[in-house]
Coordinates of N, CA and C in Angstrom, one line a residue:
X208 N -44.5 -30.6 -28.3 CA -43.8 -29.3 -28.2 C -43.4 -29.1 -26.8
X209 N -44.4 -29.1 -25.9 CA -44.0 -29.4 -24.2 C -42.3 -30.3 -23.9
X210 N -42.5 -31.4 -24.8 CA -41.2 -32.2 -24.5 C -40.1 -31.5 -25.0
X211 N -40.4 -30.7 -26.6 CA -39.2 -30.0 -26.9 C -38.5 -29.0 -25.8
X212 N -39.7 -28.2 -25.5 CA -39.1 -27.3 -24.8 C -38.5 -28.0 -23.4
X213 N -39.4 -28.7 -22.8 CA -38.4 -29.4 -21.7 C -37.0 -30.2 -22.0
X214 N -37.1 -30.5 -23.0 CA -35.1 -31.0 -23.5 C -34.6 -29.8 -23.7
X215 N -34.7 -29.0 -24.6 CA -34.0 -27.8 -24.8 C -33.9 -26.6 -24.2
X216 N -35.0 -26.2 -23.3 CA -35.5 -25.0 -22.7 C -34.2 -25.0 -21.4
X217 N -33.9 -25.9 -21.0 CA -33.3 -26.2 -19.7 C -31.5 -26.2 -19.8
X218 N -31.3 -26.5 -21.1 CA -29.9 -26.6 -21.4 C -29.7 -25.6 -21.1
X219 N -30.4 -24.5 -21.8 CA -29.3 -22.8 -22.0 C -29.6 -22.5 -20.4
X220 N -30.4 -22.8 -19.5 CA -30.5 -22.8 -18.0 C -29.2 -23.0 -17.3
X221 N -28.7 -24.3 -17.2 CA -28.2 -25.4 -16.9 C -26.5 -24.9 -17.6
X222 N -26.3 -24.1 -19.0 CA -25.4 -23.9 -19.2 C -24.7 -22.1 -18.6
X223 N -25.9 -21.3 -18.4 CA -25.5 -20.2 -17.4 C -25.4 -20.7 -16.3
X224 N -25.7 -21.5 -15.1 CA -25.6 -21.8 -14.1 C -24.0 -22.2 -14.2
X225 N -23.6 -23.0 -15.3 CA -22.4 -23.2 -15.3 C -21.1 -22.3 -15.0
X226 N -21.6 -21.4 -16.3 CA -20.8 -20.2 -16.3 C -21.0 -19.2 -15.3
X227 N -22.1 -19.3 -14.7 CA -22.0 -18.3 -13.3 C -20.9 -18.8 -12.4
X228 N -20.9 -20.4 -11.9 CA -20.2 -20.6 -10.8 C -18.8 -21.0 -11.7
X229 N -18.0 -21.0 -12.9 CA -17.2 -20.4 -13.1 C -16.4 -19.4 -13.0
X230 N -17.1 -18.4 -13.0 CA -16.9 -17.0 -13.3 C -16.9 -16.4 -11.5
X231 N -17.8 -16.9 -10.5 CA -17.5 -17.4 -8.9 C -15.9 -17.7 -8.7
X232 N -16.0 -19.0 -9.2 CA -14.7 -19.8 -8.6 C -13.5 -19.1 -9.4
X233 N -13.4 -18.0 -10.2 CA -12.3 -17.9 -10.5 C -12.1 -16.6 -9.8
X234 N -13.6 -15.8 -10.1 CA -12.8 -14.6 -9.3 C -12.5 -15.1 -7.3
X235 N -13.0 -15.8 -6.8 CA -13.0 -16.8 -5.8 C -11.2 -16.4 -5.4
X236 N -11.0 -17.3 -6.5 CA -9.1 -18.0 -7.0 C -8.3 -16.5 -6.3
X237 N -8.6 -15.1 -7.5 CA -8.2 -14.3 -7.1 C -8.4 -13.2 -6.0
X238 N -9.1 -13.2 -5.5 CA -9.7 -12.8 -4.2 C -8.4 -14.0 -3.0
X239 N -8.4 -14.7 -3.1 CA -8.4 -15.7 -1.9 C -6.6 -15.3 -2.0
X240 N -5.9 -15.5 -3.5 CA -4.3 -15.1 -3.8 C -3.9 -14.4 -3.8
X241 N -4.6 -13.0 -3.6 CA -4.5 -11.8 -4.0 C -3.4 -11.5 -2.4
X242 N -1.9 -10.7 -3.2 CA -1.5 -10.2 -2.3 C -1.5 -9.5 -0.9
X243 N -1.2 -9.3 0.3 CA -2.0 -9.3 1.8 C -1.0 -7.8 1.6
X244 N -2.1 -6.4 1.5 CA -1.4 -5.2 2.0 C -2.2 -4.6 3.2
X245 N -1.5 -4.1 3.8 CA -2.3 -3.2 4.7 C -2.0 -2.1 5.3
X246 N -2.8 -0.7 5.0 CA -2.2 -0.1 5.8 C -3.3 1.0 6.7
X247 N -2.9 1.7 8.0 CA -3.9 2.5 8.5 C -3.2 4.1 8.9
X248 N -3.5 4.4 9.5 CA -3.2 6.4 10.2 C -2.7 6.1 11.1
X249 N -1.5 6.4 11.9 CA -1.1 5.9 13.4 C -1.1 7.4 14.4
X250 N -1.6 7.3 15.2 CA -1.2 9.0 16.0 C 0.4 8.5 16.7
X251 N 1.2 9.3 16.3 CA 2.7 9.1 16.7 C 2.9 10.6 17.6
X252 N 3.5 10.2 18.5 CA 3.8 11.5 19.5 C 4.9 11.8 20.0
X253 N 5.8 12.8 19.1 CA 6.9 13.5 18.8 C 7.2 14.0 19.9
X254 N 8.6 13.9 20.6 CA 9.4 14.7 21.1 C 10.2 15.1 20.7
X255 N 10.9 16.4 20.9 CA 11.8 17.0 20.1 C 12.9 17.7 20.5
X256 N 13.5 17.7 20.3 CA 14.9 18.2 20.7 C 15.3 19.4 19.9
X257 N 14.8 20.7 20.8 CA 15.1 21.9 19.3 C 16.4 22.8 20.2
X258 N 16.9 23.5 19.7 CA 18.3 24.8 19.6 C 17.5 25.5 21.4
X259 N 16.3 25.3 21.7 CA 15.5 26.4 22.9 C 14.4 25.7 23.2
X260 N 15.0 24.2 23.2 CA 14.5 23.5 24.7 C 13.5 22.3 23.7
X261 N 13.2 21.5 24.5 CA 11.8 20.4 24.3 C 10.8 20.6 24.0
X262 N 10.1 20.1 23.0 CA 9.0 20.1 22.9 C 7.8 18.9 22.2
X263 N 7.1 18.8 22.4 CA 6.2 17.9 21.7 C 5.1 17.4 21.1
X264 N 4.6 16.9 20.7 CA 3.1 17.2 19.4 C 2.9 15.9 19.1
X265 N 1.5 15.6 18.9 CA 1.3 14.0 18.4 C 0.6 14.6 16.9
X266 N 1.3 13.5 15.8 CA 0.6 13.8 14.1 C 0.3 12.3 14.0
X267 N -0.6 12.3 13.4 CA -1.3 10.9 12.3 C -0.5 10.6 11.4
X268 N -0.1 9.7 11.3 CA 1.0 9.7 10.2 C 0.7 8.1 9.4
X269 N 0.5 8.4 8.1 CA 0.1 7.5 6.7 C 1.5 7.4 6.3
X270 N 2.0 6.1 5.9 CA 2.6 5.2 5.2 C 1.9 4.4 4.0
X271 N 2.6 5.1 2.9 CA 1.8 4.4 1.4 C 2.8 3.3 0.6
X272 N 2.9 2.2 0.0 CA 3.6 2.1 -0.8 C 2.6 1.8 -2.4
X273 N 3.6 1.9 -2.9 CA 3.8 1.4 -4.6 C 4.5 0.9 -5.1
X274 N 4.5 -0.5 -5.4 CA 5.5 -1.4 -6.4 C 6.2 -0.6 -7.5
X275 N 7.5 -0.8 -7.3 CA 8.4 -0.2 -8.9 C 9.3 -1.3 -8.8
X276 N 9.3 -2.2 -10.1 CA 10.0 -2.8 -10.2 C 10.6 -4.3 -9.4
X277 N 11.7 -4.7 -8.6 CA 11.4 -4.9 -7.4 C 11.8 -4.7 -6.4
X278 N 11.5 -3.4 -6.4 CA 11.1 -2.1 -5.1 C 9.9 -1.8 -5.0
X279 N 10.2 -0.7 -3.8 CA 8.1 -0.5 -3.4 C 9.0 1.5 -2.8
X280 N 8.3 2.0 -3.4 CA 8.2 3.3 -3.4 C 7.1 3.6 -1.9
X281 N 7.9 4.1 -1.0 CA 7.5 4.9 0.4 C 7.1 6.1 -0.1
X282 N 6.1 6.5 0.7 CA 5.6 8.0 1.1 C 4.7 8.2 2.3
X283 N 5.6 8.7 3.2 CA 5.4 8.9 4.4 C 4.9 10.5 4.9
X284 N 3.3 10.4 5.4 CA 2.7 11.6 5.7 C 2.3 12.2 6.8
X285 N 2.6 13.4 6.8 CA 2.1 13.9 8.4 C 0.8 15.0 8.2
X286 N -0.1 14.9 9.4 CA -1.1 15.4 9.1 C -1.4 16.4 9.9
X287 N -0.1 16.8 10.8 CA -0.7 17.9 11.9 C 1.4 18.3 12.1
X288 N 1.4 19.4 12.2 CA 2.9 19.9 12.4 C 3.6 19.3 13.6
X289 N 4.7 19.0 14.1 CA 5.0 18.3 15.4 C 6.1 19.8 16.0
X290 N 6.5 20.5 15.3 CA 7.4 21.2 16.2 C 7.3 22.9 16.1
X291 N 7.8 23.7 16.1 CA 7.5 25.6 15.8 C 9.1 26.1 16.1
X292 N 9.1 27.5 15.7 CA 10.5 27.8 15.3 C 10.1 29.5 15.8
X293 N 11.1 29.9 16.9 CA 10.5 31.0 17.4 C 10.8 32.1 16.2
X294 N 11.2 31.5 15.4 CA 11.4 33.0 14.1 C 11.0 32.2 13.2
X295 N 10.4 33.5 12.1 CA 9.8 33.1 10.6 C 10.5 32.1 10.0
X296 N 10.5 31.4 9.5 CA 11.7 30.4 8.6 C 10.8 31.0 7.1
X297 N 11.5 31.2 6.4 CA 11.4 31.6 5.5 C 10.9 30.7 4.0
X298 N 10.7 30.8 3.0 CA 10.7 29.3 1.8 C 12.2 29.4 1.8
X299 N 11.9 27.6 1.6 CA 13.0 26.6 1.2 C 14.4 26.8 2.7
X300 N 13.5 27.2 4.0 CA 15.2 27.2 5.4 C 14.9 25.7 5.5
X301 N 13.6 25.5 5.4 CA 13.6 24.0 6.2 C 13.5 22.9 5.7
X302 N 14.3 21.6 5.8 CA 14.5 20.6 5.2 C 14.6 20.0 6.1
X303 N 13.6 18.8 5.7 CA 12.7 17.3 6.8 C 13.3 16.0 6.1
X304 N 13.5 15.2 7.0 CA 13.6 13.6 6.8 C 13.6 12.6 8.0
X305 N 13.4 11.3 7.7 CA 12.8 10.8 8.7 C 13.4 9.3 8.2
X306 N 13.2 8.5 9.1 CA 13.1 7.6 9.3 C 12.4 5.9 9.4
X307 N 12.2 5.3 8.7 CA 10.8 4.3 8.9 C 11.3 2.9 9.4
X308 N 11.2 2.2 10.3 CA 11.7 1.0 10.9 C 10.9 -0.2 10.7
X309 N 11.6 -1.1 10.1 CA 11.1 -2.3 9.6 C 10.8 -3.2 10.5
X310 N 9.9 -4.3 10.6 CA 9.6 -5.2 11.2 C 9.0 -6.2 10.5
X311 N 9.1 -7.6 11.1 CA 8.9 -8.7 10.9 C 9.6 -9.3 10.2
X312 N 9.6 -9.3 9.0 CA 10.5 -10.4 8.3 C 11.5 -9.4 7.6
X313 N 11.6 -8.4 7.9 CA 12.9 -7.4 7.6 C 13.0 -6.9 8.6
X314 N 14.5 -6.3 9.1 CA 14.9 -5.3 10.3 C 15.7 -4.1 9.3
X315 N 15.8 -3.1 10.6 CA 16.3 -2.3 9.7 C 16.0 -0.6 9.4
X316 N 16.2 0.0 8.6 CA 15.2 1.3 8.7 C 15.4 1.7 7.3
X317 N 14.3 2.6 6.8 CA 14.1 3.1 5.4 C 14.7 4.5 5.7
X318 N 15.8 5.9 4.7 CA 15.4 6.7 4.7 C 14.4 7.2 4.1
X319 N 13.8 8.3 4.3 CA 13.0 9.0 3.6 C 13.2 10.8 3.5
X320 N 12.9 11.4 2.5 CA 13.1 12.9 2.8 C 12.3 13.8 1.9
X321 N 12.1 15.1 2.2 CA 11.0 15.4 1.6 C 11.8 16.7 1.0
X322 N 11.0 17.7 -0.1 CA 11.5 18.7 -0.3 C 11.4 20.1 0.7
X323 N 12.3 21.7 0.3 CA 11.8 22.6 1.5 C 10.7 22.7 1.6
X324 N 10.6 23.7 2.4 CA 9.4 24.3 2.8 C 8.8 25.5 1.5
X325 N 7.7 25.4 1.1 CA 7.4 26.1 -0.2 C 7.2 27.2 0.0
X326 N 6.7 27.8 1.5 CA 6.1 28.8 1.9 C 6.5 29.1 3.1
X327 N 6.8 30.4 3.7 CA 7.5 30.8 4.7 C 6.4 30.0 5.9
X328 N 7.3 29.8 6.8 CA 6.7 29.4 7.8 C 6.4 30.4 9.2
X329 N 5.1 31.2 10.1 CA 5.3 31.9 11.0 C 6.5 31.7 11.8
X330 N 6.2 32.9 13.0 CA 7.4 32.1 13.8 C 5.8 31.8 15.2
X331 N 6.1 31.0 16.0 CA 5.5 30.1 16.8 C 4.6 29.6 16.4
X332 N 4.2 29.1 15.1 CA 3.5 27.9 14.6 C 3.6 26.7 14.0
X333 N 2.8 25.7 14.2 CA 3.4 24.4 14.3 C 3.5 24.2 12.7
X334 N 5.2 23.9 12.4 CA 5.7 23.4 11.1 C 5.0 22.5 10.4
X335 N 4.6 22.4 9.5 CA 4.2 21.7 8.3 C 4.9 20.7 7.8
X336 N 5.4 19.9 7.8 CA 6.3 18.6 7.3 C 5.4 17.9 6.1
X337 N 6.4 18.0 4.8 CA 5.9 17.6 4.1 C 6.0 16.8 3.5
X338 N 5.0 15.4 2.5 CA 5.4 14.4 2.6 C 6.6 13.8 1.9
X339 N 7.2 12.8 2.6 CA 8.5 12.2 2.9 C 8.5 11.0 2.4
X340 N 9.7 11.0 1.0 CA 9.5 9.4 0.4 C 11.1 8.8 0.3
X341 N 10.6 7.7 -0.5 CA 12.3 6.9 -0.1 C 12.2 5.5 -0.7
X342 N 12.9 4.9 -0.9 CA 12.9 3.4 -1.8 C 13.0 2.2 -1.1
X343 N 12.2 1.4 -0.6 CA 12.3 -0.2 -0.1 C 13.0 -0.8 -1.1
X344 N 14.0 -1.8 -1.0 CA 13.8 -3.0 -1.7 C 14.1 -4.5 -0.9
X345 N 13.2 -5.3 -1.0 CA 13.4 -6.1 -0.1 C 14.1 -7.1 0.0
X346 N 14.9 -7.9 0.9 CA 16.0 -8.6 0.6 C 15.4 -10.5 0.7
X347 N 14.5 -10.4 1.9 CA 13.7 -12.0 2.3 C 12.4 -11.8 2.0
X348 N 11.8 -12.6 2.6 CA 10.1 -12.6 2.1 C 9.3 -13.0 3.3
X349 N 7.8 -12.5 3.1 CA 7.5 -12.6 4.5 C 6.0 -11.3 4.5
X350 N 6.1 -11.5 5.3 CA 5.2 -9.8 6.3 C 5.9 -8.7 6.6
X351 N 6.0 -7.8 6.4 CA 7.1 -6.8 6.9 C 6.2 -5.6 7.2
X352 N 6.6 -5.0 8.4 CA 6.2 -3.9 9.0 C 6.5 -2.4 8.6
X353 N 6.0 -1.6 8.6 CA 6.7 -0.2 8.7 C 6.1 1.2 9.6
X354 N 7.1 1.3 10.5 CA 6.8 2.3 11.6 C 7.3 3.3 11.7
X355 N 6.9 4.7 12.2 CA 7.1 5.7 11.9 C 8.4 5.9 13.0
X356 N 9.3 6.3 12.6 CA 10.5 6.6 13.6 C 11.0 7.7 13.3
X357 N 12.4 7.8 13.7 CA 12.9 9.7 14.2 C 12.8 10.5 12.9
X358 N 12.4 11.8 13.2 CA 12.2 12.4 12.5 C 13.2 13.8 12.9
X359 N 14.0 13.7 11.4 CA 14.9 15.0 11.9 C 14.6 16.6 11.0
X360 N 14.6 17.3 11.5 CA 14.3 19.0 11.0 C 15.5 19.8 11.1
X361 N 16.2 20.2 9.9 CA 17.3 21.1 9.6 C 16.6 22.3 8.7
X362 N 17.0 23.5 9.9 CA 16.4 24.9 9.3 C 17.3 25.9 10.2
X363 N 17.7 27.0 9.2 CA 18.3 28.0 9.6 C 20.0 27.8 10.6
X364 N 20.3 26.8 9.7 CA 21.7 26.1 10.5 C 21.6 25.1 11.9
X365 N 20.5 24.8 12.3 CA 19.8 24.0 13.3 C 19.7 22.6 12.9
X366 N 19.3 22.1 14.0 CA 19.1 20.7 13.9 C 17.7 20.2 15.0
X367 N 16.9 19.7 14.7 CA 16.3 19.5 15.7 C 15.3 17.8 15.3
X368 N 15.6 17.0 16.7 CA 15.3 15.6 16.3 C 14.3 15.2 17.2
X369 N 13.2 14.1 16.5 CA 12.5 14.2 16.7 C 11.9 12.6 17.1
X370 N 11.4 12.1 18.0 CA 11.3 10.8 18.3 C 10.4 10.4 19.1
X371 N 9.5 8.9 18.3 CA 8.2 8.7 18.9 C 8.6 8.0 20.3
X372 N 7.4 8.6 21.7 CA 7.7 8.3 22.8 C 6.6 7.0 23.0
X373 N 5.7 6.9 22.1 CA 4.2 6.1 22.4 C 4.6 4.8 21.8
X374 N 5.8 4.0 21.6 CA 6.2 3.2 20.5 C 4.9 2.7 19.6
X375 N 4.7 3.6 18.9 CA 3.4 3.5 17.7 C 3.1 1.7 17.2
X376 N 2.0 1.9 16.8 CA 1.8 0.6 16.3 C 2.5 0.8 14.5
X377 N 2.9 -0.1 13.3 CA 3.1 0.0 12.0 C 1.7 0.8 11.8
X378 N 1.8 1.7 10.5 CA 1.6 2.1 9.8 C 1.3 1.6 8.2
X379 N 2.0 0.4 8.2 CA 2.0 0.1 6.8 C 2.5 -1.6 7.2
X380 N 2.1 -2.7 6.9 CA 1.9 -4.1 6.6 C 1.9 -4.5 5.3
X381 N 3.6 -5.3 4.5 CA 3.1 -5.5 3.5 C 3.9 -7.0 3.3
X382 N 3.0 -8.0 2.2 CA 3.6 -9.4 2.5 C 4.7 -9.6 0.8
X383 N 5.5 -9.7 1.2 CA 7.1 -8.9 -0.2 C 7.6 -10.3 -0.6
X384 N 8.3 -10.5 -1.6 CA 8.7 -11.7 -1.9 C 10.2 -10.5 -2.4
X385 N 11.7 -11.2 -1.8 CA 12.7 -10.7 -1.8 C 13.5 -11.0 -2.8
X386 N 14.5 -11.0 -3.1 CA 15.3 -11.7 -4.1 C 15.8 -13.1 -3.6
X387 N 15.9 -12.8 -2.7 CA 16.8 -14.3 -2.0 C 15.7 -16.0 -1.8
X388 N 13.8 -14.8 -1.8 CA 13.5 -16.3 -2.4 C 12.8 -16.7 -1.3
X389 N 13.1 -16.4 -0.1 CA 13.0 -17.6 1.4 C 12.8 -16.4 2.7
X390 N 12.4 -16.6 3.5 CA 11.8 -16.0 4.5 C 12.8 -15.8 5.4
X391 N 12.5 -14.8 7.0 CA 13.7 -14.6 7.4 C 13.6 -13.1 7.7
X392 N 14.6 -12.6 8.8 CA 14.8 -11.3 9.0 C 16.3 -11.2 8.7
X393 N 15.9 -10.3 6.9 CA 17.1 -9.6 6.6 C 17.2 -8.2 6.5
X394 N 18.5 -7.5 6.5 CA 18.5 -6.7 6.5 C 17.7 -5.8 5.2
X395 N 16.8 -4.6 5.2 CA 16.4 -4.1 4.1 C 17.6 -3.3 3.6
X396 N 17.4 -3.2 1.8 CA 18.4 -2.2 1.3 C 17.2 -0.9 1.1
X397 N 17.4 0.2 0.9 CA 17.1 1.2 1.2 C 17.9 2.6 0.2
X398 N 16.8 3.2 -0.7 CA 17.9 4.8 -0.7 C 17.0 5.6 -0.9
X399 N 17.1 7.0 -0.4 CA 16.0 8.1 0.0 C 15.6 8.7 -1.4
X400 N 15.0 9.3 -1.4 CA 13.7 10.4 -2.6 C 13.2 11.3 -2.2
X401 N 12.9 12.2 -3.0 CA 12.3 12.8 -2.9 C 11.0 12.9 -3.6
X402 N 10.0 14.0 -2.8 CA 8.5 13.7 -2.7 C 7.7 13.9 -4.2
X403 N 6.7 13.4 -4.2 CA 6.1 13.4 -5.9 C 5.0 12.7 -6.4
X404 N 3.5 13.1 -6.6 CA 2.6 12.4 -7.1 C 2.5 11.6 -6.2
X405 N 1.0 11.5 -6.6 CA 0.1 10.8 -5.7 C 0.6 9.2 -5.2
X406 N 0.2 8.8 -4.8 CA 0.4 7.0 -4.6 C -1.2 6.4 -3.9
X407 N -2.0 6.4 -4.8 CA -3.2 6.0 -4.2 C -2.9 4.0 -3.9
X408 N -2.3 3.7 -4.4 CA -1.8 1.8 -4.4 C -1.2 1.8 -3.2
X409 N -1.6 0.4 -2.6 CA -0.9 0.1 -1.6 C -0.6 -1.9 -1.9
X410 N 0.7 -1.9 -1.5 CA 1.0 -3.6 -1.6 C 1.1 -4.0 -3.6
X411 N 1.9 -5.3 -3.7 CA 2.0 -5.4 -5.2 C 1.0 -5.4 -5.6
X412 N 1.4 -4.6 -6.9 CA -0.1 -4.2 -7.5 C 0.4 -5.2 -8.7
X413 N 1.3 -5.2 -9.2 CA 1.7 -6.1 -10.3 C 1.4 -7.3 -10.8
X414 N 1.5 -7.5 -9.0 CA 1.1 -9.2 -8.6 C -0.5 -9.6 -8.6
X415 N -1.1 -8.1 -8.2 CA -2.7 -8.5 -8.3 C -2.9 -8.1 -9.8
X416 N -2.4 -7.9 -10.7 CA -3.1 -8.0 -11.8 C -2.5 -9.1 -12.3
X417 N -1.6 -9.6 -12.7 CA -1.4 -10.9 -13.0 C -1.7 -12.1 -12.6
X418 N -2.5 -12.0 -11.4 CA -3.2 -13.2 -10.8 C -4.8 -12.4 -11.5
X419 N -5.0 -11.2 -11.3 CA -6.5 -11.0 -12.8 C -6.5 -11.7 -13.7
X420 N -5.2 -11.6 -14.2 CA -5.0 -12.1 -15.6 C -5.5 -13.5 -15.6
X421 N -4.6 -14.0 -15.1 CA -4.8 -15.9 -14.8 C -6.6 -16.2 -14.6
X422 N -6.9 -15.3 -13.6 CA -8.3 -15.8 -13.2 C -9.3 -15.4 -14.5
X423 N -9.1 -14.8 -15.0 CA -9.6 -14.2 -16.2 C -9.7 -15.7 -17.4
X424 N -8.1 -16.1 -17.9 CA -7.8 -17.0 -18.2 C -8.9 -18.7 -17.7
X425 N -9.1 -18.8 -16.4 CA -9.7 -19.5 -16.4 C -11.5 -19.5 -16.4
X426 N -11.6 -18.1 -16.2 CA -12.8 -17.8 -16.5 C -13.0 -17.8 -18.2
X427 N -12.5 -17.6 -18.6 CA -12.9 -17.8 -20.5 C -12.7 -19.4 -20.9
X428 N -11.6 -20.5 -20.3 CA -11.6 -21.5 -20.4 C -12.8 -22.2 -19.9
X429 N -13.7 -21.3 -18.8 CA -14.5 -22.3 -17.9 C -15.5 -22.1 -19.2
X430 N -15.8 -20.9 -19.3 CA -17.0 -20.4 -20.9 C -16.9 -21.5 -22.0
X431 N -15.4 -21.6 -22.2 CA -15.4 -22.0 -23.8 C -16.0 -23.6 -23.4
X432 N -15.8 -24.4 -22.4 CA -16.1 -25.6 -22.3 C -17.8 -25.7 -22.1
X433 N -18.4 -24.2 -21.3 CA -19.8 -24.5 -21.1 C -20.5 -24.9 -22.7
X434 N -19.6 -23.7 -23.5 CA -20.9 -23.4 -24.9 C -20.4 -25.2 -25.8
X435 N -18.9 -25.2 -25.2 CA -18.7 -27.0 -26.4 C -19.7 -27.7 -25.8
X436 N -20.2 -28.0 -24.4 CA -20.8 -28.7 -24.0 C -22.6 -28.5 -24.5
X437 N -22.7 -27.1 -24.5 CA -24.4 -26.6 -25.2 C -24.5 -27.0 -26.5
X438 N -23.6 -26.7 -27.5 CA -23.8 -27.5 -28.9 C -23.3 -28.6 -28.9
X439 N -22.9 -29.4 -28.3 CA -22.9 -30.8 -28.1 C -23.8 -31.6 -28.0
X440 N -24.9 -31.1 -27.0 CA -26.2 -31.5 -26.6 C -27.7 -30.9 -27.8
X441 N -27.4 -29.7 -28.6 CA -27.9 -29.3 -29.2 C -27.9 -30.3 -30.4
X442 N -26.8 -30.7 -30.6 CA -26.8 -31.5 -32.1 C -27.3 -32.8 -32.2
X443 N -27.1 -32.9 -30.4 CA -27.4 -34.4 -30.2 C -29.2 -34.9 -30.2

């Protein structure tokens, strides 16, 4: 009986061990392939050019994307107002858009723009800018940057522009595969939007679930060969 159990006791051992470091090496696979996104908060420090002189303000500003298609949906956020308007602006005087500047393996700049203002704005308090989106699509492949750049404010027949002095670090790092296939600084194509729902995703998300998929794939291949291998030994 002792012998029984030492031939057989050890198999079903010996055949989880298997399937553990299967089920390791695949999620391993997709971990290691898994598309490179990144993004962080940048403090950007606005000068501005308004109708009654200069002025300036530093905001945190988040850069999100989301895969559509093959495009990647911008949304560009500010977290502290950069400029003030010595009179009330009223709902819907003021209309924001901005600019996002590409780097690394694209050049170039994204628009982006946002809707009015929902709610009247004081007069000498710092504006509210709301967030600001816009459409990438990429042309080469690579690492590509995205930095927060000029930011323009049209309210009450005015114009007032707005531009980082601290040349910010990117905000947003994402590694794109373009149509053309091959690496390189091309120009991005680019067309503005307006603002809408959340975008909690950042970098292809498409691409990480289809490399799930695959790894998945080899995890149930790694299974199916452990258990042919347990009744193999069972019969034997």
């Amino acid at each position: 009986m002792a012998r029984f159990y030492e031939q057989h006791g050890r198999r079903p051992r010996r055949a989880a061990g298997l399937a553990a470091a299967v089920a390791m090496a695949a999620g391993s696979a997709v971990m290691l392939t898994a598309p490179a996104a990144h993004a962080e908060v940048v403090d950007v420090n606005y000068q501005c050019r308004t109708p009654i002189g200069n002025k300036g303000a530093v905001s945190p500003i988040d850069i999100k994307s989301t895969p559509s298609g093959g495009a990647y949906k911008l949304v560009m956020s500010f977290q502290k107002g950069v400029s003030s308007s010595p009179v009330e602006l009223g709902k819907g005087a003021m209309k924001p858009s901005a600019l996002i500047k590409l780097g690394g393996a694209e050049s170039g700049t994204v628009p982006v723009s946002g809707p009015p203002n929902d709610q009247a704005i004081p007069a000498n308090t710092p504006i509210k800018i709301s967030d600001l989106s816009g459409t990438y699509t990429p042309k080469g492949s690579g690492k590509v940057t995205f930095t927060a750049s000029t930011l323009t404010i049209k309210a009450l027949g005015t114009t007032t522009t707005c531009t980082p002095s601290n040349h910010p670090q990117p905000s947003l790092t994402l590694d794109v595969k373009g149509a053309g296939g091959s690496g390189g600084s091309t120009g991005g194509s680019a067309t503005g939007g307006s603002s809408g729902g959340q975008l909690p995703q950042t970098g292809p998300a498409d691409s990480a679930i289809a490399l799930g998929t695959l790894g998945g794939t080899v995890l149930l291949a790694g299974a199916a060969g452990v258990l042919w291998l347990t009744r193999r030994h069972q019969r034997a």
